[in-house]
XYZ file of C-alpha atoms in Angstrom:
306
model
C -33.329 -11.198 22.512
C -32.401 -12.434 25.991
C -29.521 -10.424 28.105
C -27.199 -13.345 27.256
C -27.554 -12.746 23.616
C -27.086 -9.250 23.915
C -23.868 -9.443 26.210
C -22.751 -11.734 23.227
C -23.586 -9.315 20.557
C -21.707 -6.733 22.304
C -18.763 -8.874 22.865
C -18.692 -10.022 19.075
C -19.242 -6.166 18.061
C -16.265 -5.126 20.240
C -14.119 -7.849 18.758
C -14.807 -6.886 15.295
C -14.125 -3.279 16.204
C -10.726 -4.183 17.444
C -9.943 -6.372 14.452
C -10.946 -3.400 12.332
C -8.765 -0.678 14.093
C -5.626 -3.318 14.210
C -6.120 -3.987 10.330
C -5.621 -0.801 9.692
C -3.466 0.797 12.681
C -0.893 -1.779 12.597
C -0.061 -1.311 8.470
C -0.035 2.382 9.319
C 2.759 1.862 11.976
C 4.720 0.092 10.307
C 4.734 2.633 7.539
C 5.659 5.447 9.704
C 8.582 3.141 10.971
C 9.631 2.098 7.079
C 9.133 5.612 5.944
C 11.036 7.269 8.376
C 14.149 4.942 7.503
C 14.360 6.837 4.283
C 15.552 9.936 5.725
C 17.635 8.047 7.771
C 19.387 6.342 4.348
C 20.076 9.776 3.170
C 21.719 10.921 6.037
C 23.700 7.369 6.119
C 24.507 7.491 2.146
C 25.479 11.371 1.923
C 29.065 10.299 3.446
C 29.753 7.647 0.899
C 28.336 8.906 -2.509
C 26.344 10.776 -4.715
C 22.568 10.738 -3.947
C 21.544 9.896 -7.472
C 24.220 6.959 -7.315
C 22.611 5.474 -4.349
C 19.304 5.950 -5.600
C 20.164 4.284 -8.923
C 21.555 1.145 -7.062
C 18.779 1.015 -4.548
C 16.413 0.634 -7.569
C 18.542 -1.992 -9.290
C 18.272 -4.242 -6.269
C 14.762 -3.944 -5.703
C 14.382 -4.870 -9.609
C 16.749 -7.869 -9.602
C 15.296 -9.116 -6.587
C 11.796 -8.961 -7.443
C 11.751 -9.878 -11.392
C 11.565 -13.481 -10.551
C 8.522 -13.188 -8.486
C 6.678 -10.845 -11.118
C 8.061 -11.361 -14.640
C 5.117 -13.685 -15.572
C 2.459 -11.382 -14.286
C 4.215 -8.123 -16.163
C 4.129 -10.314 -19.391
C 0.412 -10.552 -18.834
C -0.465 -7.114 -17.804
C -2.180 -4.724 -20.339
C -0.113 -1.933 -21.662
C -2.185 0.803 -20.633
C -1.644 -0.401 -17.066
C 2.034 -0.706 -17.521
C 2.254 3.030 -18.838
C 0.059 4.138 -16.031
C 2.040 2.688 -13.461
C 5.354 3.641 -14.963
C 4.029 7.250 -15.036
C 3.129 7.051 -11.431
C 6.402 5.805 -10.627
C 8.108 8.359 -12.175
C 6.449 11.026 -9.965
C 6.560 8.978 -6.765
C 9.926 7.535 -6.544
C 11.955 9.702 -9.153
C 10.319 13.212 -8.561
C 10.005 12.755 -4.845
C 13.262 11.095 -4.157
C 14.956 13.409 -6.443
C 13.752 16.584 -5.008
C 14.361 15.465 -1.586
C 17.513 14.268 -1.703
C 19.126 16.736 -4.243
C 17.917 19.429 -2.133
C 19.752 18.163 1.187
C 22.855 17.700 -1.423
C 22.747 21.172 -2.580
C 22.883 22.138 1.049
C 19.130 22.483 2.439
C 19.522 21.129 5.772
C 17.897 17.456 6.520
C 15.632 18.600 9.029
C 14.187 21.334 6.888
C 13.747 19.193 3.854
C 12.167 16.523 6.029
C 9.519 19.291 7.387
C 8.743 20.391 3.630
C 8.556 16.618 2.335
C 5.879 16.081 5.598
C 3.664 18.829 3.958
C 2.534 15.661 1.792
C -1.025 15.737 3.441
C -1.637 19.231 3.024
C -0.333 18.903 -0.559
C -2.694 16.272 -1.529
C -5.661 18.178 0.224
C -4.790 21.064 -1.904
C -4.479 19.145 -5.058
C -7.665 17.307 -4.382
C -9.466 20.390 -3.810
C -7.975 22.351 -7.423
C -7.997 18.995 -9.333
C -10.802 16.573 -8.064
C -13.338 19.184 -6.445
C -13.000 17.293 -3.051
C -14.218 19.179 -0.029
C -12.250 18.754 3.083
C -14.344 19.298 6.216
C -13.322 21.660 8.780
C -11.926 19.128 11.260
C -9.735 17.224 8.454
C -8.271 21.009 7.811
C -7.833 21.545 11.636
C -6.095 18.110 11.776
C -3.823 18.968 8.909
C -2.877 22.276 10.484
C -2.140 20.518 13.856
C -0.247 17.997 12.187
C 2.045 20.224 10.507
C 2.305 22.272 13.814
C 3.450 19.025 15.386
C 6.202 18.326 13.238
C 7.473 21.675 13.350
C 7.817 21.358 17.284
C 9.252 18.060 17.013
C 11.884 19.260 14.398
C 12.280 22.703 15.922
C 15.707 21.754 17.340
C 17.415 20.559 14.159
C 15.558 23.291 12.044
C 18.037 25.796 10.338
C 18.139 27.764 6.890
C 21.601 26.475 6.048
C 23.655 28.188 3.121
C 21.947 26.818 -0.111
C 21.036 28.457 -2.972
C 17.640 30.061 -3.142
C 16.324 27.865 -5.448
C 17.567 24.637 -3.825
C 15.071 25.210 -1.302
C 12.027 24.474 -3.664
C 13.535 20.885 -4.743
C 11.882 19.495 -1.418
C 8.594 21.424 -2.077
C 8.621 19.942 -5.661
C 9.586 16.677 -4.634
C 6.486 16.595 -2.340
C 4.112 17.695 -4.543
C 5.385 15.233 -7.247
C 4.367 12.304 -4.351
C 1.076 14.107 -3.885
C 0.181 14.080 -7.158
C 1.162 10.368 -7.786
C -0.930 9.530 -4.496
C -4.097 10.939 -6.014
C -3.534 9.364 -9.532
C -2.967 5.973 -8.102
C -6.036 6.272 -5.814
C -8.282 7.678 -8.821
C -7.070 5.194 -11.262
C -7.508 2.018 -9.782
C -5.681 -0.815 -11.409
C -5.395 -3.339 -8.459
C -7.320 -5.664 -10.188
C -4.861 -5.790 -13.262
C -1.679 -5.910 -11.508
C -0.550 -6.749 -7.965
C 1.486 -4.519 -5.466
C 4.805 -6.326 -6.236
C 4.278 -5.891 -9.777
C 3.827 -2.131 -9.304
C 7.041 -1.771 -7.137
C 8.888 -3.546 -9.783
C 7.535 -1.752 -12.400
C 7.963 1.944 -10.628
C 11.528 1.080 -9.604
C 12.297 0.247 -13.169
C 11.154 3.402 -14.626
C 12.937 5.326 -11.581
C 16.346 3.135 -12.524
C 16.073 4.354 -15.848
C 15.397 7.958 -14.932
C 18.185 8.191 -12.259
C 20.834 6.299 -14.567
C 19.963 8.938 -17.434
C 20.207 11.733 -14.814
C 23.837 10.235 -13.659
C 25.286 9.571 -17.187
C 25.959 13.016 -18.667
C 28.117 13.709 -15.737
C 29.433 10.791 -14.058
C 29.579 6.894 -13.875
C 27.173 4.506 -12.801
C 30.055 2.185 -11.174
C 29.112 1.673 -7.743
C 31.432 2.300 -4.891
C 32.797 -0.856 -3.413
C 32.968 0.191 0.179
C 31.132 -0.991 3.212
C 29.367 2.307 3.788
C 27.914 2.617 0.206
C 26.663 -1.123 0.630
C 25.071 -0.658 3.680
C 23.292 2.583 2.374
C 22.062 0.733 -0.852
C 20.816 -2.154 1.130
C 19.077 0.100 3.763
C 17.161 2.087 1.479
C 16.156 -0.787 -0.988
C 15.147 -2.967 1.873
C 13.449 -0.626 4.369
C 12.678 2.704 2.553
C 11.470 1.110 -0.903
C 10.210 -2.550 -0.315
C 8.979 -1.407 3.233
C 8.095 2.200 2.738
C 6.686 2.495 -0.697
C 4.917 -0.996 -0.410
C 3.148 -0.043 2.981
C 2.409 3.329 1.264
C 0.557 1.926 -1.522
C -1.084 -0.894 0.533
C -2.251 1.533 3.270
C -3.781 3.909 0.439
C -5.553 1.103 -1.243
C -7.636 0.732 2.172
C -7.960 4.842 3.292
C -7.603 7.893 1.749
C -4.673 9.964 0.446
C -5.188 12.738 3.008
C -5.272 10.033 5.868
C -2.202 8.043 4.517
C -0.162 11.358 4.354
C -1.397 12.566 7.672
C 0.092 9.247 9.344
C 3.232 10.408 7.914
C 3.229 13.450 10.574
C 4.620 10.768 12.958
C 7.612 10.008 10.854
C 9.874 12.963 11.914
C 9.626 11.817 15.617
C 10.459 8.232 14.505
C 13.420 9.663 12.444
C 14.661 11.376 15.163
C 14.806 7.934 17.259
C 16.512 6.364 14.312
C 19.234 9.308 14.498
C 19.446 8.829 18.241
C 19.997 5.194 18.106
C 22.378 5.128 15.027
C 24.225 8.377 15.354
C 23.676 9.363 18.881
C 21.825 12.701 18.558
C 20.304 13.869 21.435
C 16.150 13.795 22.286
C 14.155 16.654 23.800
C 10.804 17.045 25.385
C 9.754 19.042 22.551
C 9.680 15.977 20.605
C 7.281 14.384 22.971
C 5.374 17.558 22.538
C 5.286 17.468 18.948
C 4.115 13.806 18.645
C 1.168 14.425 21.147
C 0.216 17.635 18.912
C 0.524 15.629 15.713
C -1.302 12.543 17.091
C -4.244 15.048 18.143
C -4.149 16.493 14.438
C -4.347 12.728 12.974
C -6.731 11.821 15.439
C -8.958 14.504 13.774
C -8.508 13.651 10.323
C -9.469 9.952 11.025
C -12.400 11.094 13.098
C -13.416 13.576 10.431
C -13.301 10.620 7.761
């Protein structure tokens, strides 16, 4: 092979590596942006309505918007696939959102709840070891620990214990483990050939709609609050947090591992603080940058190990 051919081959290989990197990194960057909007949405909605009411109408809006796009597909989908995705939806949406949202509503500080929720990759790794007999490498565990350390540094200025009842602090952790279980199930039970991503999102939102409605009816009303704040919070969480956040989460999970996808979310607290600075005027600090660098180092170790 001539020197020109070698140079051309190296150039082609470099282009392919760059394209491969962009194909993974761009969706993951968008995932961080969309996922962090969910914590902002909880903060935005907490002043206008109970958490479950916002979650109910958030799911209702997504179900209504997507039904014309997926109803034909859902009719043809095997019943076992529908039941599987419905169960995963109960864990991923109802369990996770109820745990984090109700924890904040019962007095757990938002920063502490977000920190517990961001233990997702650690929870996924632990559940994988216990139930799937996976064996993460030393580099992966080191990356997970660094990621948690970075999250602590980022959120240190807003962390506080609050005055919630002791049991309330377990709700965000239960929500995190609920999403971790759903993540492992979604990865292990591959139904991508039987149902599309829009179908998955619609079905999971429909099941969660019933779950949140069932939780509200015994003690309250499903009637929406006709105020600009309530409407904005429902639109925000439906479009950014559900369609964007969960859509990109399942999309990235299909292409990589549960631990990697969860580790990417280590960067979401810093982005959440940027959202809060832009929307609510909350201050930024140099510790946030230091935490991002530490979490980024942990994420690099996880990606390199896998």
